[in-house]
Coordinates of C-alpha atoms in Angstrom, one line a residue:
M1 CA 76.4 20.9 80.2
N2 CA 75.7 24.4 81.5
S3 CA 78.0 27.4 81.6
L4 CA 79.4 27.0 85.1
Q5 CA 79.9 23.3 84.6
S6 CA 81.7 24.0 81.4
F7 CA 83.9 26.4 83.4
L8 CA 84.6 23.9 86.1
A9 CA 85.5 21.3 83.6
V10 CA 88.4 23.5 82.6
A11 CA 89.2 24.8 86.1
P12 CA 87.7 22.3 88.5
V13 CA 86.9 24.1 91.7
S14 CA 83.5 24.0 93.2
P15 CA 82.0 27.2 94.7
A16 CA 81.4 25.6 98.0
A17 CA 84.9 24.1 98.1
A18 CA 86.4 27.5 97.4
L19 CA 84.8 28.6 100.6
G20 CA 86.0 25.6 102.6
V21 CA 82.5 24.2 102.8
R22 CA 81.2 20.9 101.6
L23 CA 77.5 20.9 101.0
P24 CA 75.3 17.8 101.3
L25 CA 74.0 16.7 97.9
S26 CA 70.5 17.9 98.8
R27 CA 71.8 21.4 99.6
R28 CA 74.2 22.0 96.7
P29 CA 73.2 25.1 94.7
R30 CA 71.3 24.7 91.5
V31 CA 73.5 26.0 88.7
S32 CA 71.9 28.4 86.1
A33 CA 73.4 30.6 83.4
C34 CA 71.7 33.9 83.7
L35 CA 72.7 35.1 80.3
A36 CA 72.1 31.9 78.4
T37 CA 68.4 32.3 79.1
P38 CA 66.2 35.4 79.1
P39 CA 67.0 37.6 82.1
P40 CA 64.5 37.5 85.1
P41 CA 62.2 40.5 85.3
P42 CA 63.4 43.5 87.2
T43 CA 62.7 43.8 90.9
T44 CA 59.3 45.2 91.5
A45 CA 57.7 47.0 94.5
G46 CA 57.4 44.7 97.4
A47 CA 59.1 41.8 95.6
A48 CA 61.8 40.0 97.5
R49 CA 65.4 40.2 96.3
R50 CA 66.9 36.8 95.3
E51 CA 67.7 34.8 98.4
L52 CA 71.3 33.9 99.3
S53 CA 72.2 30.4 100.1
A54 CA 73.5 29.3 103.5
V55 CA 77.0 29.3 102.1
S56 CA 76.8 32.9 100.9
R57 CA 75.0 34.1 104.0
A58 CA 77.8 32.6 106.1
V59 CA 80.4 34.7 104.2
V60 CA 78.3 37.8 104.5
E61 CA 77.9 37.3 108.2
D62 CA 81.6 36.6 108.8
E63 CA 82.5 39.7 106.8
A64 CA 80.3 41.9 109.0
K65 CA 82.0 40.3 112.1
Y66 CA 85.6 40.3 111.1
I67 CA 86.3 43.1 108.5
V68 CA 86.3 46.8 109.1
G69 CA 83.1 48.2 107.7
T70 CA 84.4 50.4 104.9
Y71 CA 82.5 48.8 102.1
N72 CA 78.8 48.7 101.2
R73 CA 79.0 45.5 99.2
S74 CA 76.6 44.1 96.7
R75 CA 74.7 41.0 97.8
V76 CA 76.8 38.4 96.0
V77 CA 79.8 36.2 96.9
F78 CA 82.0 35.5 93.9
V79 CA 84.2 32.4 93.8
A80 CA 85.3 32.0 90.2
G81 CA 85.7 33.8 86.9
R82 CA 86.6 33.1 83.3
G83 CA 86.7 35.6 80.4
C84 CA 84.0 38.1 81.0
K85 CA 81.9 35.9 83.3
L86 CA 81.9 35.6 87.1
Y87 CA 80.3 32.8 89.1
D88 CA 79.0 33.1 92.6
A89 CA 78.9 30.7 95.6
D90 CA 75.3 29.8 94.7
G91 CA 76.2 28.6 91.1
R92 CA 74.9 31.7 89.3
E93 CA 76.7 33.2 86.3
Y94 CA 77.1 37.0 85.7
L95 CA 78.4 39.1 82.9
D96 CA 81.1 41.4 84.3
M97 CA 80.6 44.9 83.1
A98 CA 82.8 46.3 85.9
A99 CA 86.1 44.4 85.5
G100 CA 86.9 44.9 89.2
I101 CA 86.5 48.7 88.7
A102 CA 88.4 48.8 85.4
V103 CA 91.1 46.4 86.5
N104 CA 90.6 43.1 84.7
A105 CA 91.4 44.3 81.2
L106 CA 92.0 40.7 80.0
G107 CA 89.0 39.4 81.8
H108 CA 89.3 36.6 84.3
A109 CA 91.8 33.7 84.1
D110 CA 93.3 34.6 80.8
P111 CA 95.4 31.5 80.0
D112 CA 98.6 33.3 79.0
W113 CA 98.4 35.5 82.1
V114 CA 97.7 32.6 84.4
A115 CA 100.7 30.7 82.9
T116 CA 103.0 33.7 83.3
V117 CA 102.0 34.2 87.0
A118 CA 102.3 30.5 87.8
A119 CA 105.8 30.3 86.2
Q120 CA 107.0 33.5 87.9
A121 CA 105.5 32.5 91.3
G122 CA 107.5 29.3 91.0
T123 CA 110.7 31.2 90.1
L124 CA 110.9 34.4 92.1
V125 CA 108.1 36.5 93.8
H126 CA 109.9 39.1 96.0
T127 CA 113.3 40.4 96.8
S128 CA 112.6 44.1 97.7
N129 CA 114.2 47.1 95.8
V130 CA 117.6 46.6 97.5
Q131 CA 118.6 44.5 94.5
Y132 CA 117.9 44.4 90.8
T133 CA 115.3 42.1 89.2
V134 CA 114.9 41.4 85.6
P135 CA 111.1 41.8 85.2
Q136 CA 111.1 45.3 86.8
V137 CA 113.7 46.7 84.5
A138 CA 112.1 45.0 81.5
L139 CA 108.7 46.6 82.4
A140 CA 110.2 50.0 82.9
K141 CA 111.9 49.8 79.5
R142 CA 108.7 48.7 77.9
L143 CA 106.6 51.5 79.4
V144 CA 109.2 54.2 78.5
E145 CA 109.4 53.0 74.9
A146 CA 105.6 53.1 74.6
S147 CA 105.1 56.6 76.1
F148 CA 106.4 60.1 76.4
A149 CA 108.4 59.2 79.5
D150 CA 112.1 58.7 80.2
R151 CA 111.9 56.8 83.5
A152 CA 109.4 54.9 85.7
F153 CA 108.9 54.6 89.4
F154 CA 106.9 51.5 90.6
A155 CA 104.4 51.4 93.5
N156 CA 101.5 49.2 94.4
T157 CA 98.3 51.1 93.8
G158 CA 97.0 54.2 92.0
T159 CA 96.8 56.3 95.2
E160 CA 100.5 55.4 95.9
A161 CA 101.4 56.5 92.4
N162 CA 99.8 59.8 92.9
E163 CA 101.5 60.2 96.3
A164 CA 104.8 59.7 94.6
A165 CA 103.9 62.2 91.9
I166 CA 103.1 64.7 94.7
K167 CA 106.5 64.2 96.3
F168 CA 108.3 64.3 92.9
A169 CA 106.6 67.6 92.1
R170 CA 107.6 69.2 95.4
K171 CA 111.2 68.0 95.0
Y172 CA 111.4 69.1 91.4
Q173 CA 110.3 72.6 92.3
R174 CA 112.8 72.8 95.2
V175 CA 115.6 71.8 92.9
A176 CA 114.5 74.1 90.1
R177 CA 114.2 77.1 92.4
P178 CA 117.0 76.8 95.0
D179 CA 116.5 80.3 96.1
G180 CA 113.8 79.1 98.5
D181 CA 110.8 80.4 96.6
A182 CA 109.7 77.1 95.2
P183 CA 105.9 76.6 94.8
T184 CA 104.4 73.9 97.0
E185 CA 100.7 73.9 96.2
F186 CA 98.6 71.8 93.8
M187 CA 95.5 72.2 91.6
S188 CA 93.0 69.5 90.6
F189 CA 89.4 69.7 89.4
T190 CA 85.8 69.2 90.2
N191 CA 84.5 65.6 90.1
C192 CA 88.0 64.3 90.2
F193 CA 89.3 61.3 92.1
H194 CA 93.0 60.7 92.8
G195 CA 92.9 58.3 95.8
R196 CA 92.2 57.9 99.5
T197 CA 95.6 58.3 101.2
M198 CA 96.2 61.7 102.7
G199 CA 98.0 63.4 99.9
S200 CA 95.9 62.0 97.0
L201 CA 92.8 62.5 99.2
A202 CA 93.6 66.2 99.4
L203 CA 93.5 66.3 95.6
T204 CA 90.1 64.5 95.4
S205 CA 87.2 66.9 95.1
K206 CA 84.4 64.9 96.8
V207 CA 83.8 66.5 100.1
Q208 CA 82.4 63.4 101.7
Y209 CA 85.7 61.6 101.1
R210 CA 87.8 64.4 102.7
E211 CA 85.8 65.9 105.5
P212 CA 86.0 62.9 107.9
F213 CA 89.8 63.1 107.8
A214 CA 90.3 66.8 107.9
P215 CA 92.7 68.5 108.0
V216 CA 94.1 66.9 104.9
M217 CA 97.2 68.2 103.1
P218 CA 96.8 71.9 102.7
G219 CA 97.4 74.0 99.6
V220 CA 95.1 72.4 97.0
T221 CA 92.8 74.5 94.8
F222 CA 89.9 72.9 92.9
A223 CA 89.0 74.4 89.5
E224 CA 86.0 73.5 87.4
Y225 CA 86.8 70.6 85.1
G226 CA 86.9 72.0 81.6
N227 CA 87.1 75.7 82.6
L228 CA 90.4 76.7 81.2
E229 CA 90.2 80.4 82.2
E230 CA 89.6 79.6 85.8
A231 CA 92.5 77.1 85.8
K232 CA 94.9 79.5 84.2
K233 CA 94.2 82.1 86.9
V234 CA 95.2 79.6 89.6
I235 CA 98.3 78.4 87.7
Q236 CA 99.5 81.9 87.0
S237 CA 99.5 82.7 90.7
G238 CA 102.9 81.2 90.8
K239 CA 102.0 79.0 93.8
I240 CA 101.3 75.8 91.9
A241 CA 103.9 73.0 91.9
A242 CA 101.8 70.7 89.7
V243 CA 98.4 70.3 88.2
F244 CA 96.7 66.9 88.4
V245 CA 94.0 66.1 85.9
E246 CA 92.3 63.0 84.5
P247 CA 91.9 63.1 80.7
V248 CA 88.7 61.1 81.2
Q249 CA 87.2 61.1 84.7
G250 CA 85.9 57.7 85.8
E251 CA 84.8 58.0 89.4
G252 CA 83.6 61.5 88.7
G253 CA 80.9 60.4 86.2
I254 CA 82.7 59.6 82.9
H255 CA 83.6 63.1 81.8
S256 CA 86.1 63.6 78.9
A257 CA 88.4 66.6 78.6
T258 CA 88.7 68.6 75.4
K259 CA 91.9 69.0 73.4
E260 CA 91.6 72.8 74.0
F261 CA 91.4 72.3 77.8
L262 CA 94.4 70.0 78.1
Q263 CA 96.5 72.0 75.6
G264 CA 95.6 75.1 77.6
L265 CA 96.7 73.5 80.8
R266 CA 100.0 72.4 79.1
N267 CA 100.7 76.0 77.9
A268 CA 99.8 77.6 81.3
C269 CA 102.0 75.1 83.2
D270 CA 104.9 75.8 80.8
E271 CA 104.6 79.5 81.3
A272 CA 104.4 79.3 85.1
G273 CA 107.0 76.5 85.6
A274 CA 104.4 74.1 87.0
L275 CA 104.3 70.4 86.2
L276 CA 101.4 68.8 84.4
V277 CA 100.3 65.3 85.8
F278 CA 97.9 63.1 83.9
D279 CA 96.1 60.6 86.2
E280 CA 95.4 57.7 83.9
V281 CA 94.9 55.1 86.7
Q282 CA 91.4 54.3 85.4
C283 CA 91.3 55.6 81.8
G284 CA 94.8 54.5 80.7
L285 CA 96.2 51.4 79.1
G286 CA 93.7 50.8 76.3
R287 CA 90.5 51.6 78.1
T288 CA 89.7 54.5 75.7
G289 CA 90.9 52.7 72.5
Y290 CA 94.3 54.4 72.8
L291 CA 97.2 52.9 74.8
W292 CA 97.2 56.2 76.8
A293 CA 94.0 58.3 77.0
H294 CA 96.0 61.5 76.4
E295 CA 97.1 60.3 73.0
A296 CA 93.7 61.2 71.7
Y297 CA 94.4 64.9 72.5
G298 CA 98.0 65.1 71.3
V299 CA 99.0 66.7 74.6
V300 CA 102.0 65.4 76.7
P301 CA 102.3 65.6 80.5
D302 CA 105.4 65.8 82.7
M303 CA 104.2 62.8 84.7
M304 CA 101.6 60.2 84.3
T305 CA 100.2 57.9 87.0
L306 CA 99.0 54.3 86.1
A307 CA 97.7 51.4 88.1
K308 CA 94.4 49.5 87.7
P309 CA 94.7 47.3 84.6
L310 CA 98.5 47.2 84.2
A311 CA 99.2 43.9 85.9
G312 CA 95.9 42.2 84.8
G313 CA 94.4 42.1 88.3
L314 CA 97.5 42.1 90.6
P315 CA 98.3 45.3 92.5
I316 CA 100.6 47.7 90.8
G317 CA 101.1 51.4 90.5
V318 CA 103.5 53.4 88.3
V319 CA 104.6 57.0 87.8
L320 CA 106.1 57.7 84.4
V321 CA 108.2 60.8 84.3
T322 CA 110.3 62.9 82.0
E323 CA 114.1 63.2 82.5
K324 CA 113.5 66.8 83.7
V325 CA 111.5 65.5 86.7
A326 CA 113.7 62.4 87.3
S327 CA 116.9 64.4 87.5
A328 CA 115.6 66.1 90.6
I329 CA 115.1 62.7 92.5
N330 CA 117.9 61.2 94.4
Y331 CA 118.6 58.0 96.3
G332 CA 116.3 57.8 99.4
D333 CA 113.9 60.5 98.2
H334 CA 111.2 57.9 97.9
G335 CA 110.8 54.1 98.1
T336 CA 108.6 51.1 98.5
T337 CA 109.1 47.5 99.8
F338 CA 106.8 45.8 97.4
G339 CA 106.6 48.1 94.4
G340 CA 107.8 46.6 91.1
G341 CA 108.2 43.1 92.4
P342 CA 109.0 40.3 89.9
L343 CA 105.6 38.7 90.0
V344 CA 103.5 41.8 89.3
C345 CA 106.0 43.1 86.7
Q346 CA 106.0 39.8 84.8
A347 CA 102.2 39.8 84.9
A348 CA 102.2 43.4 83.6
L349 CA 104.5 42.5 80.7
T350 CA 102.1 39.8 79.6
T351 CA 99.2 42.2 79.9
L352 CA 101.0 44.7 77.7
D353 CA 101.8 41.9 75.2
K354 CA 98.0 41.4 74.8
I355 CA 97.0 45.1 74.7
Q356 CA 99.7 46.1 72.2
K357 CA 98.9 43.3 69.7
P358 CA 98.0 44.8 66.3
G359 CA 94.4 45.6 66.1
F360 CA 93.5 45.2 69.8
L361 CA 93.1 48.9 70.5
A362 CA 91.2 49.5 67.3
E363 CA 88.8 46.7 68.4
V364 CA 88.3 48.4 71.8
A365 CA 87.5 51.7 70.0
K366 CA 85.1 50.0 67.6
K367 CA 83.3 48.0 70.4
G368 CA 83.0 51.1 72.5
E369 CA 81.4 53.2 69.8
N370 CA 79.0 50.4 68.8
F371 CA 78.1 49.9 72.5
K372 CA 77.3 53.6 72.9
Q373 CA 75.1 53.5 69.8
L374 CA 73.4 50.3 71.0
L375 CA 72.7 51.9 74.4
S376 CA 71.3 55.0 72.8
S377 CA 68.9 53.0 70.6
K378 CA 67.7 50.8 73.5
L379 CA 67.5 53.4 76.2
S380 CA 66.6 56.6 74.4
G381 CA 62.9 56.5 75.2
N382 CA 63.3 56.2 78.9
K383 CA 62.5 59.4 80.8
H384 CA 65.2 58.9 83.4
V385 CA 68.1 58.6 80.9
K386 CA 69.7 62.0 80.4
E387 CA 72.9 61.2 78.5
I388 CA 75.1 58.3 77.3
R389 CA 78.8 59.3 77.1
G390 CA 82.3 58.0 77.1
I391 CA 85.1 56.9 74.8
G392 CA 86.2 53.3 74.1
L393 CA 85.1 51.0 76.8
I394 CA 84.6 53.5 79.6
V395 CA 80.9 54.5 79.2
G396 CA 78.5 56.3 81.5
I397 CA 74.7 56.4 81.5
E398 CA 73.6 59.6 83.4
L399 CA 70.2 59.4 85.0
D400 CA 68.0 62.0 86.7
V401 CA 67.6 59.7 89.7
P402 CA 70.0 57.6 91.8
A403 CA 71.4 54.7 89.9
G404 CA 71.4 52.3 92.8
P405 CA 68.0 50.5 92.1
L406 CA 69.1 49.9 88.5
V407 CA 72.5 48.5 89.6
D408 CA 70.7 46.2 92.0
A409 CA 68.2 45.0 89.4
C410 CA 71.0 44.4 86.9
L411 CA 72.8 42.3 89.6
D412 CA 69.7 40.2 90.1
A413 CA 69.5 39.8 86.3
G414 CA 73.1 38.6 86.0
V415 CA 75.0 41.7 84.9
I416 CA 77.5 43.6 87.1
V417 CA 77.6 47.3 86.7
L418 CA 78.9 50.2 88.8
T419 CA 77.8 53.7 89.8
A420 CA 79.8 56.9 89.4
G421 CA 79.4 60.7 89.7
K422 CA 77.0 61.7 92.4
G423 CA 75.5 58.2 92.4
N424 CA 73.3 59.0 89.4
V425 CA 75.6 57.6 86.7
V426 CA 75.8 53.9 85.7
R427 CA 79.5 53.2 85.0
L428 CA 80.3 50.5 82.4
V429 CA 84.0 49.5 82.3
P430 CA 84.0 45.8 81.1
P431 CA 87.1 43.7 80.3
L432 CA 88.7 45.0 77.1
I433 CA 88.3 41.5 75.6
I434 CA 84.5 41.6 75.8
S435 CA 82.6 40.5 72.7
E436 CA 80.0 42.4 70.7
K437 CA 77.5 39.7 71.7
E438 CA 78.2 40.2 75.4
L439 CA 77.8 43.9 75.0
E440 CA 74.5 43.3 73.3
Q441 CA 73.4 41.1 76.2
A442 CA 74.5 43.8 78.7
A443 CA 72.5 46.5 76.9
E444 CA 69.4 44.4 76.7
V445 CA 69.6 43.5 80.4
I446 CA 70.0 47.2 81.3
R447 CA 67.0 48.1 79.2
E448 CA 64.9 45.3 80.8
C449 CA 65.9 46.6 84.3
L450 CA 65.0 50.3 83.7
P451 CA 61.6 49.9 85.4
A452 CA 63.4 49.5 88.7
L453 CA 64.0 53.3 88.5
D454 CA 60.3 53.9 88.4
V455 CA 59.7 51.7 91.4
S456 CA 62.4 53.6 93.4
T457 CA 60.8 57.0 92.6
S458 CA 57.1 56.0 93.1

């Protein structure tokens, strides 16, 4: 029995059936486990990429016909997942080193999470925020007790959480300075990413994200990430309502702040009356080996935004705030129809149960450090590898060439990885439950696929 058949024996759903297609016996895809056997050789010059089946091609063609073209998708159609493995419509198995962009902290189809979601779906899914629900209050209490915060506001995504933090900062400053001289501007940093809605987009440094939609929200200054003196000058201008910063930048290329930088921002904000907001949408909730990434630095914000992994794959966003900030927010100042619904909050409670188990975070830290050492030993001799960096299980491989060909070669070899930075960083953010053996497999496949970089530059 091969790996996908083993999976289907537990969760019986055929890839073709998941797409609403029944294939004749002669056309059903051959099942192979990419990582149970040596990976195929990297794509070479002039070699054809693996062919998609008719089932997969039909999905790709319908996507191009019916969905707005905002995504440059990889050539794969996923239909199932379990643990750290994904399965495509053609019966192939993949090791997931992306976790849905750092979302699936517990991997795919975690039994306890699935049971929680099924039970809650059969009990109560949605009521809106006009009434109270038990899971929302329980999750807020849990997050407050596990953090610096006094209160929580629930949204649906990371960008919504940052939009709420923008509004809260403006309202806080207006209440704190009723004379009408309240600061309204914001500061963020180079290589940052805070979202794609108009407020959070204005805080995002990548010009290619902002320019097509200009003018975005005015009044945002970008300082160099890590340059405390430059940041202090902006904060001391007295115009800044809040400073948004990621303790570890994910989309920007896996850059970690220093304690001196974050502490300096904290001090400068306190002196100027500005708020300090930590965006931990990608780096928070165990990803770094700490529950919250900022815990490694001993610096506390006024607000923290969360999203990606919190509900184990269901959409959620949260702003955690101190009482100082919360006291400025009144009924009707902000709201959401779906934010904090019973289904996602109950899923988040189960996710937290797992991540907060004794020893879980220590294992994440250990696996991350071992993985970086393993990558260093396997990749150190390659001329294109400039640096391997990160903390916990958020790791980046910086290259001197675009990472796309390596990402494609890894996909063909059965490992899912992402890009980051200026397209020259391989981003590795696997499920936090990943095993040491799976990390070794990933490192070996990446090493075997490195020649794809030479082909792309020849």
